[in-house]
Amino acid sequence: MIASGSSTCRSVAEVEPTRWAHPRGLHLGLVGPTASGKSAVAMELARSRIRSGTPTEILSCDSMQVYRGMDIGTAKPTPSDRSEVPHHLIDLVDPSEDHNLPRFLQA
């Protein structure tokens, strides 16, 4: 069990294990309002899966975390978190550059 704020997240396997099965592994999306603890839940889930021997990575879909240097107010994972669990789509472009869907899909 993982607690985040006032709600409790159960492991996907506890909820519906076959519904989430995928031939290439588990794909889990965490969505919710800003500052609701999604990043902390994602890190705890990733750590738990890694401890159990399941390779796990985090794909950020945050519209501001793609920008380099915009660390304050974006809840970017710390360098320590990023070395512990591979993260993707973070610090891809400078704030002066355009970032759009085609560029996102190429990353």
Short mmCIF file of C-alpha atoms in Angstrom, two decimals:
data_model
loop_
_atom_site.label_atom_id
_atom_site.label_comp_id
_atom_site.label_asym_id
_atom_site.label_seq_id
_atom_site.Cartn_x
_atom_site.Cartn_y
_atom_site.Cartn_z
CA MET A 1 0.00 0.00 0.00
CA ILE A 2 1.15 3.51 -0.75
CA ALA A 3 -0.33 6.48 1.04
CA SER A 4 -0.44 9.88 -0.62
CA GLY A 5 -2.15 12.65 1.29
CA SER A 6 -5.58 11.56 2.40
CA SER A 7 -5.98 8.84 -0.21
CA THR A 8 -4.42 5.41 -0.32
CA CYS A 9 -3.16 3.85 -3.55
CA ARG A 10 -3.15 0.09 -3.73
CA SER A 11 -0.82 -1.89 -5.92
CA VAL A 12 -2.20 -2.45 -9.41
CA ALA A 13 -1.86 -6.20 -8.85
CA GLU A 14 -4.19 -5.91 -5.86
CA VAL A 15 -6.82 -4.09 -7.90
CA GLU A 16 -7.12 -5.98 -11.20
CA PRO A 17 -3.96 -7.88 -12.14
CA THR A 18 -5.13 -9.22 -15.51
CA ARG A 19 -6.66 -5.97 -16.66
CA TRP A 20 -3.28 -4.24 -16.49
CA ALA A 21 -1.23 -7.06 -18.01
CA HIS A 22 0.69 -6.17 -21.16
CA PRO A 23 3.01 -8.42 -23.19
CA ARG A 24 5.91 -6.00 -22.68
CA GLY A 25 5.18 -5.33 -19.03
CA LEU A 26 3.04 -3.13 -16.86
CA HIS A 27 2.22 0.39 -18.01
CA LEU A 28 0.72 2.53 -15.29
CA GLY A 29 -0.41 6.13 -15.63
CA LEU A 30 -0.78 8.41 -12.62
CA VAL A 31 -3.01 11.41 -13.15
CA GLY A 32 -4.38 13.99 -10.80
CA PRO A 33 -4.40 17.66 -9.91
CA THR A 34 -1.25 19.70 -9.47
CA ALA A 35 0.56 19.16 -6.16
CA SER A 36 -1.43 16.03 -5.30
CA GLY A 37 1.61 13.82 -4.71
CA LYS A 38 1.79 11.98 -8.06
CA SER A 39 5.59 12.22 -8.26
CA ALA A 40 6.06 10.79 -4.78
CA VAL A 41 3.68 7.91 -5.54
CA ALA A 42 5.48 7.21 -8.84
CA MET A 43 8.87 7.10 -7.09
CA GLU A 44 7.60 4.78 -4.36
CA LEU A 45 5.99 2.45 -6.91
CA ALA A 46 9.18 2.43 -8.98
CA ARG A 47 11.36 1.72 -5.95
CA SER A 48 9.08 -1.11 -4.87
CA ARG A 49 9.11 -2.68 -8.33
CA ILE A 50 12.88 -2.35 -8.63
CA ARG A 51 13.35 -3.97 -5.20
CA SER A 52 11.24 -6.90 -6.42
CA GLY A 53 13.48 -7.27 -9.48
CA THR A 54 11.19 -5.66 -12.04
CA PRO A 55 12.96 -3.12 -14.27
CA THR A 56 11.01 0.14 -13.99
CA GLU A 57 11.31 3.59 -15.52
CA ILE A 58 9.33 6.81 -15.17
CA LEU A 59 8.06 8.76 -18.16
CA SER A 60 7.23 12.36 -17.28
CA CYS A 61 4.36 13.94 -19.21
CA ASP A 62 4.55 17.23 -17.32
CA SER A 63 4.39 20.19 -19.69
CA MET A 64 7.02 22.17 -17.75
CA GLN A 65 9.50 19.46 -16.76
CA VAL A 66 10.68 19.24 -20.37
CA TYR A 67 12.37 22.64 -19.94
CA ARG A 68 15.94 22.88 -18.66
CA GLY A 69 16.48 25.21 -15.72
CA MET A 70 12.83 25.31 -14.67
CA ASP A 71 13.34 23.28 -11.52
CA ILE A 72 11.46 25.49 -9.05
CA GLY A 73 7.71 24.96 -9.13
CA THR A 74 7.83 21.91 -11.41
CA ALA A 75 8.48 19.18 -8.82
CA LYS A 76 11.24 17.75 -10.98
CA PRO A 77 12.82 14.65 -9.55
CA THR A 78 16.08 15.28 -7.73
CA PRO A 79 19.36 14.14 -9.28
CA SER A 80 19.37 11.38 -6.63
CA ASP A 81 15.88 10.21 -7.69
CA ARG A 82 16.92 10.29 -11.33
CA SER A 83 19.99 8.17 -10.66
CA GLU A 84 17.94 5.68 -8.65
CA VAL A 85 15.12 5.30 -11.20
CA PRO A 86 15.54 6.15 -14.91
CA HIS A 87 13.37 9.13 -15.90
CA HIS A 88 12.45 10.25 -19.41
CA LEU A 89 11.26 13.51 -21.02
CA ILE A 90 12.87 15.80 -18.44
CA ASP A 91 15.21 18.70 -19.31
CA LEU A 92 14.86 18.21 -23.07
CA VAL A 93 14.73 21.81 -24.30
CA ASP A 94 15.71 25.32 -23.26
CA PRO A 95 12.86 27.66 -22.25
CA SER A 96 13.60 29.80 -25.33
CA GLU A 97 12.89 26.84 -27.65
CA ASP A 98 9.49 25.78 -28.94
CA HIS A 99 8.25 22.45 -27.68
CA ASN A 100 5.26 20.86 -29.37
CA LEU A 101 3.61 17.51 -29.94
CA PRO A 102 5.78 16.38 -32.87
CA ARG A 103 8.91 17.17 -30.86
CA PHE A 104 7.45 15.36 -27.83
CA LEU A 105 6.75 12.26 -29.94
CA GLN A 106 10.31 12.27 -31.29
CA ALA A 107 11.78 12.32 -27.79
#
